[in-house]
PDB file of C-alpha atoms in Angstrom:
ATOM      1  CA  MET A   8      24.541 -10.016  -3.670  1.00 60.00           C
ATOM      2  CA  LEU A   9      27.186 -11.455  -6.311  1.00 62.00           C
ATOM      3  CA  TYR A  10      24.488 -11.745  -9.041  1.00 68.00           C
ATOM      4  CA  PHE A  11      25.229  -7.781  -9.269  1.00 73.00           C
ATOM      5  CA  HIS A  12      29.266  -7.984  -9.270  1.00 79.00           C
ATOM      6  CA  ASP A  13      29.357  -7.481 -13.006  1.00 87.00           C
ATOM      7  CA  PRO A  14      26.583  -5.930 -15.033  1.00 91.00           C
ATOM      8  CA  SER A  15      28.012  -7.912 -18.422  1.00 87.00           C
ATOM      9  CA  SER A  16      27.740 -11.296 -17.455  1.00 90.00           C
ATOM     10  CA  ARG A  17      24.566 -13.352 -18.126  1.00 90.00           C
ATOM     11  CA  ALA A  18      23.622 -14.013 -14.487  1.00 91.00           C
ATOM     12  CA  TYR A  19      23.167 -10.013 -13.971  1.00 93.00           C
ATOM     13  CA  ALA A  20      21.443 -10.019 -17.350  1.00 93.00           C
ATOM     14  CA  ARG A  21      19.028 -13.158 -16.189  1.00 94.00           C
ATOM     15  CA  LEU A  22      18.778 -11.535 -13.032  1.00 95.00           C
ATOM     16  CA  THR A  23      17.461  -7.784 -14.975  1.00 95.00           C
ATOM     17  CA  GLY A  24      15.029 -10.304 -17.265  1.00 95.00           C
ATOM     18  CA  ALA A  25      12.920 -12.210 -14.080  1.00 95.00           C
ATOM     19  CA  LEU A  26      12.769  -8.564 -12.655  1.00 96.00           C
ATOM     20  CA  TYR A  27      11.498  -7.602 -15.789  1.00 93.00           C
ATOM     21  CA  LEU A  28       8.614 -10.365 -16.011  1.00 94.00           C
ATOM     22  CA  VAL A  29       7.716  -9.721 -12.313  1.00 96.00           C
ATOM     23  CA  ILE A  30       6.682  -6.167 -13.430  1.00 95.00           C
ATOM     24  CA  ALA A  31       5.099  -7.840 -16.774  1.00 93.00           C
ATOM     25  CA  PHE A  32       3.232 -10.119 -14.131  1.00 94.00           C
ATOM     26  CA  ALA A  33       2.536  -7.459 -11.605  1.00 95.00           C
ATOM     27  CA  GLY A  34       1.746  -4.598 -12.968  1.00 92.00           C
ATOM     28  CA  GLY A  35      -0.681  -6.676 -15.599  1.00 92.00           C
ATOM     29  CA  PHE A  36      -2.466  -7.603 -12.228  1.00 94.00           C
ATOM     30  CA  SER A  37      -2.667  -4.178 -11.224  1.00 92.00           C
ATOM     31  CA  ILE A  38      -2.935  -1.853 -13.634  1.00 89.00           C
ATOM     32  CA  LEU A  39      -5.096  -4.128 -16.387  1.00 89.00           C
ATOM     33  CA  TYR A  40      -6.925  -6.768 -14.436  1.00 93.00           C
ATOM     34  CA  VAL A  41      -8.112  -5.387 -11.024  1.00 91.00           C
ATOM     35  CA  PRO A  42      -9.406  -2.105 -12.634  1.00 88.00           C
ATOM     36  CA  SER A  43     -11.509  -4.140 -15.315  1.00 89.00           C
ATOM     37  CA  ALA A  44     -13.266  -6.455 -12.306  1.00 90.00           C
ATOM     38  CA  LEU A  45     -14.220  -3.306 -10.232  1.00 87.00           C
ATOM     39  CA  ASN A  46     -14.438  -0.251 -12.191  1.00 86.00           C
ATOM     40  CA  VAL A  47     -17.690   1.059 -13.891  1.00 85.00           C
ATOM     41  CA  ALA A  48     -17.016   3.689 -16.767  1.00 80.00           C
ATOM     42  CA  GLY A  49     -18.881   7.063 -15.818  1.00 76.00           C
ATOM     43  CA  ASP A  50     -20.432   5.277 -12.358  1.00 83.00           C
ATOM     44  CA  PRO A  51     -18.621   5.737  -9.330  1.00 80.00           C
ATOM     45  CA  ALA A  52     -21.229   4.940  -7.291  1.00 82.00           C
ATOM     46  CA  THR A  53     -20.849   1.539  -8.285  1.00 86.00           C
ATOM     47  CA  THR A  54     -17.673   1.547  -8.675  1.00 84.00           C
ATOM     48  CA  PHE A  55     -17.175   1.958  -5.272  1.00 82.00           C
ATOM     49  CA  ALA A  56     -19.836  -0.187  -3.971  1.00 84.00           C
ATOM     50  CA  ASN A  57     -17.856  -2.972  -6.015  1.00 85.00           C
ATOM     51  CA  ILE A  58     -14.503  -2.197  -3.811  1.00 81.00           C
ATOM     52  CA  ALA A  59     -16.487  -2.305  -0.659  1.00 78.00           C
ATOM     53  CA  GLU A  60     -17.632  -5.599  -2.082  1.00 83.00           C
ATOM     54  CA  ARG A  61     -14.234  -7.151  -3.243  1.00 86.00           C
ATOM     55  CA  ARG A  62     -11.788  -4.890  -1.129  1.00 84.00           C
ATOM     56  CA  GLY A  63      -9.274  -8.459  -0.913  1.00 88.00           C
ATOM     57  CA  LEU A  64      -9.028  -8.027  -4.514  1.00 90.00           C
ATOM     58  CA  PHE A  65      -8.422  -3.979  -4.465  1.00 86.00           C
ATOM     59  CA  HIS A  66      -5.743  -4.268  -1.765  1.00 88.00           C
ATOM     60  CA  ALA A  67      -4.537  -7.086  -3.675  1.00 92.00           C
ATOM     61  CA  GLY A  68      -3.704  -4.852  -6.710  1.00 91.00           C
ATOM     62  CA  LEU A  69      -1.974  -2.599  -4.235  1.00 90.00           C
ATOM     63  CA  VAL A  70       0.200  -4.954  -3.194  1.00 94.00           C
ATOM     64  CA  GLY A  71       0.956  -5.457  -6.972  1.00 94.00           C
ATOM     65  CA  ASP A  72       1.528  -1.825  -7.735  1.00 93.00           C
ATOM     66  CA  VAL A  73       4.435  -1.805  -4.942  1.00 94.00           C
ATOM     67  CA  VAL A  74       5.735  -4.877  -6.053  1.00 96.00           C
ATOM     68  CA  MET A  75       5.929  -3.755  -9.646  1.00 96.00           C
ATOM     69  CA  MET A  76       7.512  -0.540  -8.359  1.00 96.00           C
ATOM     70  CA  THR A  77      10.053  -1.981  -6.630  1.00 96.00           C
ATOM     71  CA  ALA A  78      10.899  -4.284  -9.239  1.00 97.00           C
ATOM     72  CA  GLU A  79      11.246  -1.240 -11.475  1.00 97.00           C
ATOM     73  CA  VAL A  80      13.688   0.384  -9.273  1.00 97.00           C
ATOM     74  CA  PHE A  81      15.892  -2.151  -9.586  1.00 96.00           C
ATOM     75  CA  VAL A  82      15.098  -3.060 -13.742  1.00 97.00           C
ATOM     76  CA  SER A  83      15.842   1.084 -13.844  1.00 97.00           C
ATOM     77  CA  VAL A  84      19.410   0.649 -12.536  1.00 96.00           C
ATOM     78  CA  MET A  85      20.185  -2.750 -13.492  1.00 96.00           C
ATOM     79  CA  LEU A  86      19.865  -1.559 -16.770  1.00 97.00           C
ATOM     80  CA  TYR A  87      21.904   1.629 -16.713  1.00 97.00           C
ATOM     81  CA  PHE A  88      24.802  -0.212 -15.666  1.00 96.00           C
ATOM     82  CA  MET A  89      24.153  -3.123 -18.303  1.00 95.00           C
ATOM     83  CA  PHE A  90      24.485  -0.174 -20.652  1.00 96.00           C
ATOM     84  CA  ARG A  91      26.667   2.333 -19.266  1.00 96.00           C
ATOM     85  CA  PRO A  92      29.803   1.133 -21.764  1.00 95.00           C
ATOM     86  CA  VAL A  93      27.628   1.364 -25.233  1.00 96.00           C
ATOM     87  CA  ASN A  94      26.103   5.155 -23.516  1.00 97.00           C
ATOM     88  CA  ALA A  95      26.751   6.784 -20.219  1.00 97.00           C
ATOM     89  CA  THR A  96      24.587   9.605 -20.809  1.00 97.00           C
ATOM     90  CA  LEU A  97      22.043   7.966 -22.599  1.00 97.00           C
ATOM     91  CA  SER A  98      21.874   5.235 -20.074  1.00 97.00           C
ATOM     92  CA  LEU A  99      21.933   7.147 -17.098  1.00 98.00           C
ATOM     93  CA  ALA A 100      19.113   9.656 -19.302  1.00 98.00           C
ATOM     94  CA  ALA A 101      17.341   6.226 -19.912  1.00 97.00           C
ATOM     95  CA  SER A 102      17.226   5.205 -16.349  1.00 97.00           C
ATOM     96  CA  TYR A 103      16.164   9.015 -14.988  1.00 97.00           C
ATOM     97  CA  ALA A 104      13.067   8.728 -17.440  1.00 97.00           C
ATOM     98  CA  ARG A 105      12.322   5.054 -15.930  1.00 97.00           C
ATOM     99  CA  LEU A 106      12.583   6.070 -11.937  1.00 97.00           C
ATOM    100  CA  MET A 107      10.525   9.411 -13.361  1.00 97.00           C
ATOM    101  CA  MET A 108       7.772   7.311 -14.441  1.00 97.00           C
ATOM    102  CA  VAL A 109       7.897   5.184 -11.297  1.00 97.00           C
ATOM    103  CA  ALA A 110       7.936   8.345  -9.253  1.00 96.00           C
ATOM    104  CA  VAL A 111       4.881   9.534 -10.903  1.00 96.00           C
ATOM    105  CA  MET A 112       2.948   5.906 -10.391  1.00 95.00           C
ATOM    106  CA  ALA A 113       3.534   6.400  -6.451  1.00 94.00           C
ATOM    107  CA  ALA A 114       2.210   9.979  -6.653  1.00 94.00           C
ATOM    108  CA  MET A 115      -0.678   8.509  -8.058  1.00 92.00           C
ATOM    109  CA  LEU A 116      -1.499   6.015  -5.517  1.00 90.00           C
ATOM    110  CA  PHE A 117      -2.133   9.320  -3.247  1.00 90.00           C
ATOM    111  CA  PHE A 118      -5.117   9.970  -4.869  1.00 88.00           C
ATOM    112  CA  HIS A 119      -5.787   6.294  -5.162  1.00 83.00           C
ATOM    113  CA  ALA A 120      -6.433   6.440  -0.729  1.00 83.00           C
ATOM    114  CA  GLY A 121      -8.244   9.492  -0.986  1.00 83.00           C
ATOM    115  CA  SER A 122     -10.439   8.332  -3.163  1.00 81.00           C
ATOM    116  CA  LEU A 123     -11.323   5.536  -1.632  1.00 80.00           C
ATOM    117  CA  ALA A 124     -11.180   7.734   2.389  1.00 81.00           C
ATOM    118  CA  LEU A 125     -13.882   9.687   0.820  1.00 79.00           C
ATOM    119  CA  ALA A 126     -16.061   7.133  -0.479  1.00 75.00           C
ATOM    120  CA  ASP A 127     -16.126   4.637   2.705  1.00 74.00           C
ATOM    121  CA  GLY A 128     -16.729   7.836   5.052  1.00 70.00           C
ATOM    122  CA  ARG A 129     -13.180   7.962   6.897  1.00 71.00           C
ATOM    123  CA  VAL A 130     -13.109  11.620   6.193  1.00 74.00           C
ATOM    124  CA  PRO A 131     -15.174  13.550   8.527  1.00 77.00           C
ATOM    125  CA  LEU A 132     -16.822  15.896   5.859  1.00 77.00           C
ATOM    126  CA  ASP A 133     -20.120  16.481   7.855  1.00 78.00           C
ATOM    127  CA  SER A 134     -21.088  19.770   5.502  1.00 81.00           C
ATOM    128  CA  PHE A 135     -20.816  16.779   2.253  1.00 81.00           C
ATOM    129  CA  SER A 136     -23.496  15.152   1.630  1.00 83.00           C
ATOM    130  CA  ALA A 137     -22.909  11.176   0.410  1.00 80.00           C
ATOM    131  CA  ALA A 138     -23.811  11.612  -3.126  1.00 83.00           C
ATOM    132  CA  GLN A 139     -21.087  14.725  -2.734  1.00 85.00           C
ATOM    133  CA  ARG A 140     -18.675  12.470  -1.318  1.00 83.00           C
ATOM    134  CA  ILE A 141     -19.213   9.861  -4.078  1.00 84.00           C
ATOM    135  CA  GLU A 142     -18.510  12.674  -6.539  1.00 85.00           C
ATOM    136  CA  LEU A 143     -15.127  14.245  -4.582  1.00 86.00           C
ATOM    137  CA  ALA A 144     -13.917  11.028  -4.752  1.00 82.00           C
ATOM    138  CA  GLY A 145     -14.497   9.999  -8.276  1.00 84.00           C
ATOM    139  CA  LEU A 146     -12.950  13.128  -9.228  1.00 86.00           C
ATOM    140  CA  LEU A 147      -9.370  12.349  -6.856  1.00 85.00           C
ATOM    141  CA  ARG A 148      -9.635   8.875  -9.015  1.00 84.00           C
ATOM    142  CA  HIS A 149      -9.915  10.460 -12.284  1.00 85.00           C
ATOM    143  CA  VAL A 150      -6.924  12.303 -11.230  1.00 88.00           C
ATOM    144  CA  HIS A 151      -5.373   9.405 -10.273  1.00 85.00           C
ATOM    145  CA  ASP A 152      -5.986   7.892 -13.919  1.00 83.00           C
ATOM    146  CA  ALA A 153      -4.636  10.971 -15.247  1.00 88.00           C
ATOM    147  CA  GLY A 154      -1.431  10.324 -14.290  1.00 90.00           C
ATOM    148  CA  VAL A 155      -1.243   7.468 -16.503  1.00 91.00           C
ATOM    149  CA  TRP A 156      -1.309  10.204 -18.794  1.00 91.00           C
ATOM    150  CA  ILE A 157       2.344  11.951 -17.744  1.00 94.00           C
ATOM    151  CA  TRP A 158       4.035   8.276 -16.647  1.00 95.00           C
ATOM    152  CA  GLN A 159       3.596   7.287 -20.068  1.00 95.00           C
ATOM    153  CA  ALA A 160       5.442  10.171 -21.774  1.00 95.00           C
ATOM    154  CA  PHE A 161       8.479   9.107 -19.402  1.00 96.00           C
ATOM    155  CA  PHE A 162       8.383   5.477 -20.013  1.00 96.00           C
ATOM    156  CA  CYS A 163       7.987   6.788 -23.788  1.00 96.00           C
ATOM    157  CA  LEU A 164      11.558   8.595 -23.475  1.00 97.00           C
ATOM    158  CA  HIS A 165      12.752   5.930 -21.865  1.00 97.00           C
ATOM    159  CA  LEU A 166      12.014   2.984 -24.789  1.00 97.00           C
ATOM    160  CA  ILE A 167      13.311   4.952 -26.905  1.00 97.00           C
ATOM    161  CA  LEU A 168      16.329   5.559 -25.140  1.00 98.00           C
ATOM    162  CA  LEU A 169      16.394   1.727 -24.392  1.00 97.00           C
ATOM    163  CA  GLY A 170      16.134   0.917 -27.721  1.00 97.00           C
ATOM    164  CA  THR A 171      18.882   2.842 -28.950  1.00 97.00           C
ATOM    165  CA  LEU A 172      21.109   1.438 -26.404  1.00 97.00           C
ATOM    166  CA  VAL A 173      20.078  -2.026 -27.740  1.00 96.00           C
ATOM    167  CA  LEU A 174      20.537  -1.262 -31.380  1.00 96.00           C
ATOM    168  CA  ARG A 175      24.496   0.602 -30.657  1.00 95.00           C
ATOM    169  CA  SER A 176      25.217  -2.654 -28.095  1.00 93.00           C
ATOM    170  CA  GLY A 177      25.809  -5.483 -30.564  1.00 92.00           C
ATOM    171  CA  LEU A 178      24.965  -7.779 -27.834  1.00 92.00           C
ATOM    172  CA  TYR A 179      20.709  -8.438 -28.173  1.00 94.00           C
ATOM    173  CA  PRO A 180      18.724  -8.691 -31.512  1.00 94.00           C
ATOM    174  CA  ARG A 181      18.239  -5.655 -33.657  1.00 95.00           C
ATOM    175  CA  ILE A 182      14.616  -6.273 -34.228  1.00 96.00           C
ATOM    176  CA  LEU A 183      14.024  -5.576 -30.675  1.00 96.00           C
ATOM    177  CA  GLY A 184      15.697  -2.149 -30.111  1.00 96.00           C
ATOM    178  CA  PHE A 185      13.300  -1.264 -33.191  1.00 96.00           C
ATOM    179  CA  GLY A 186      10.917  -2.678 -31.420  1.00 97.00           C
ATOM    180  CA  LEU A 187      11.364  -0.478 -28.466  1.00 97.00           C
ATOM    181  CA  ILE A 188      12.291   2.514 -30.612  1.00 97.00           C
ATOM    182  CA  VAL A 189       8.473   2.110 -32.775  1.00 96.00           C
ATOM    183  CA  GLY A 190       6.706   0.484 -30.490  1.00 94.00           C
ATOM    184  CA  GLY A 191       6.809   2.883 -27.269  1.00 94.00           C
ATOM    185  CA  THR A 192       6.011   5.494 -29.377  1.00 95.00           C
ATOM    186  CA  GLY A 193       2.594   4.031 -28.453  1.00 94.00           C
ATOM    187  CA  TYR A 194       2.019   5.168 -24.619  1.00 94.00           C
ATOM    188  CA  LEU A 195       2.937   8.699 -26.197  1.00 94.00           C
ATOM    189  CA  VAL A 196       0.240   8.689 -29.065  1.00 94.00           C
ATOM    190  CA  ASP A 197      -2.596   7.180 -26.128  1.00 92.00           C
ATOM    191  CA  SER A 198      -1.255   9.837 -23.432  1.00 91.00           C
ATOM    192  CA  VAL A 199      -2.458  12.076 -26.021  1.00 90.00           C
ATOM    193  CA  GLN A 200      -4.945  10.578 -27.707  1.00 88.00           C
ATOM    194  CA  MET A 201      -6.925  10.049 -24.671  1.00 85.00           C
ATOM    195  CA  PHE A 202      -5.980  13.552 -23.217  1.00 81.00           C
ATOM    196  CA  ALA A 203      -6.809  15.661 -26.468  1.00 81.00           C
ATOM    197  CA  LEU A 204      -8.468  13.514 -28.750  1.00 81.00           C
ATOM    198  CA  PRO A 205     -10.326  10.966 -27.367  1.00 80.00           C
ATOM    199  CA  ASP A 206     -12.900  10.436 -30.283  1.00 82.00           C
ATOM    200  CA  ALA A 207     -10.220   9.913 -32.692  1.00 83.00           C
ATOM    201  CA  ALA A 208     -10.900   6.004 -33.976  1.00 83.00           C
ATOM    202  CA  THR A 209      -7.681   6.358 -36.258  1.00 87.00           C
ATOM    203  CA  LEU A 210      -5.249   7.405 -33.551  1.00 88.00           C
ATOM    204  CA  ALA A 211      -6.982   4.693 -31.377  1.00 89.00           C
ATOM    205  CA  ALA A 212      -6.333   2.264 -33.908  1.00 91.00           C
ATOM    206  CA  VAL A 213      -2.496   3.137 -34.369  1.00 93.00           C
ATOM    207  CA  LYS A 214      -1.832   3.744 -30.803  1.00 92.00           C
ATOM    208  CA  ILE A 215      -3.503   0.048 -30.300  1.00 94.00           C
ATOM    209  CA  ALA A 216      -0.815  -1.384 -33.308  1.00 95.00           C
ATOM    210  CA  LEU A 217       1.979   0.295 -31.588  1.00 95.00           C
ATOM    211  CA  LEU A 218       1.293  -0.936 -28.233  1.00 94.00           C
ATOM    212  CA  LEU A 219       1.218  -4.263 -29.445  1.00 95.00           C
ATOM    213  CA  VAL A 220       4.673  -4.040 -31.068  1.00 96.00           C
ATOM    214  CA  VAL A 221       6.155  -2.840 -28.271  1.00 95.00           C
ATOM    215  CA  THR A 222       4.459  -5.402 -25.714  1.00 94.00           C
ATOM    216  CA  LEU A 223       6.456  -8.218 -28.067  1.00 95.00           C
ATOM    217  CA  ALA A 224       9.076  -6.188 -27.649  1.00 96.00           C
ATOM    218  CA  GLU A 225       9.480  -5.714 -23.898  1.00 94.00           C
ATOM    219  CA  ILE A 226       8.209  -9.558 -23.747  1.00 94.00           C
ATOM    220  CA  GLY A 227      10.772 -10.294 -26.078  1.00 95.00           C
ATOM    221  CA  PHE A 228      14.007  -8.612 -24.863  1.00 96.00           C
ATOM    222  CA  ALA A 229      13.220  -9.662 -21.023  1.00 95.00           C
ATOM    223  CA  LEU A 230      12.954 -13.428 -22.138  1.00 95.00           C
ATOM    224  CA  TRP A 231      16.208 -12.755 -24.377  1.00 95.00           C
ATOM    225  CA  LEU A 232      17.865 -11.555 -20.810  1.00 95.00           C
ATOM    226  CA  LEU A 233      16.785 -14.312 -18.772  1.00 94.00           C
ATOM    227  CA  LEU A 234      17.100 -16.790 -21.044  1.00 93.00           C
ATOM    228  CA  ARG A 235      20.404 -16.417 -22.967  1.00 91.00           C
ATOM    229  CA  GLY A 236      21.693 -12.973 -21.739  1.00 88.00           C
ATOM    230  CA  PRO A 237      23.841 -10.950 -24.285  1.00 89.00           C
ATOM    231  CA  ARG A 238      26.002 -11.950 -26.767  1.00 78.00           C
ATOM    232  CA  ALA A 239      29.655 -12.878 -26.114  1.00 70.00           C
ATOM    233  CA  ARG A 240      31.478  -9.185 -26.851  1.00 64.00           C
ATOM    234  CA  ALA A 241      34.152  -9.194 -29.852  1.00 47.00           C
ATOM    235  CA  PRO A 242      37.945  -9.297 -28.611  1.00 43.00           C
ATOM    236  CA  HIS A 243      39.784  -6.241 -29.115  1.00 42.00           C
ATOM    237  CA  PRO A 244      42.502  -6.621 -31.359  1.00 40.00           C
ATOM    238  CA  ILE A 245      46.304  -6.947 -29.599  1.00 41.00           C
ATOM    239  CA  PRO A 246      48.228  -4.030 -30.624  1.00 43.00           C
ATOM    240  CA  ALA A 247      51.018  -4.928 -32.709  1.00 38.00           C
TER     241      ALA A 247
END
């Protein structure tokens, strides 16, 4: 627990960076790989058949979600204490925004569990046909997926605030701060595009470019925390 004592230390920053990478790997597995391996767009029956055949992978995805969200809680709090000396209000707001993202992600799992229970018959709905159960399960999965549009808005706010704090701190490369601010808007663009303008090709291209920028900035920030830590603070001048 000694690593948690001094938020300005390199050990504290390195632990934060390590947790950041845990989020990247666990989130990449549960949010990107598992759905791509199991989901079939527009075909809930085939999707749930895939889940039944590869239930181990589906459950591993849920474990990845839990690992990711646990690390997110620690990173949210640790980033707050790291940047509180820069601006306490912005640092607290950034922490709350990230925790709100985690709360939405956690709520999404209820719809995930409900859709699975409907699809494999664990919920007694005798008045529903098998086809109706699959359709209702598909609706719950759609609600689950729509939660992404919500948490991305909170994550966008977090990244803008975090990027601002990185810029003001002088402890990390400024390019990382700019990348977090500019690229972070890609999450909001993605939510708007998927919710309101799914056929807007230009907006989709902008979204991809912004998300690439923020991915590089986040990975760069995590690696800088892990390998370098904060720069040495300039000593305060001694009063005459």
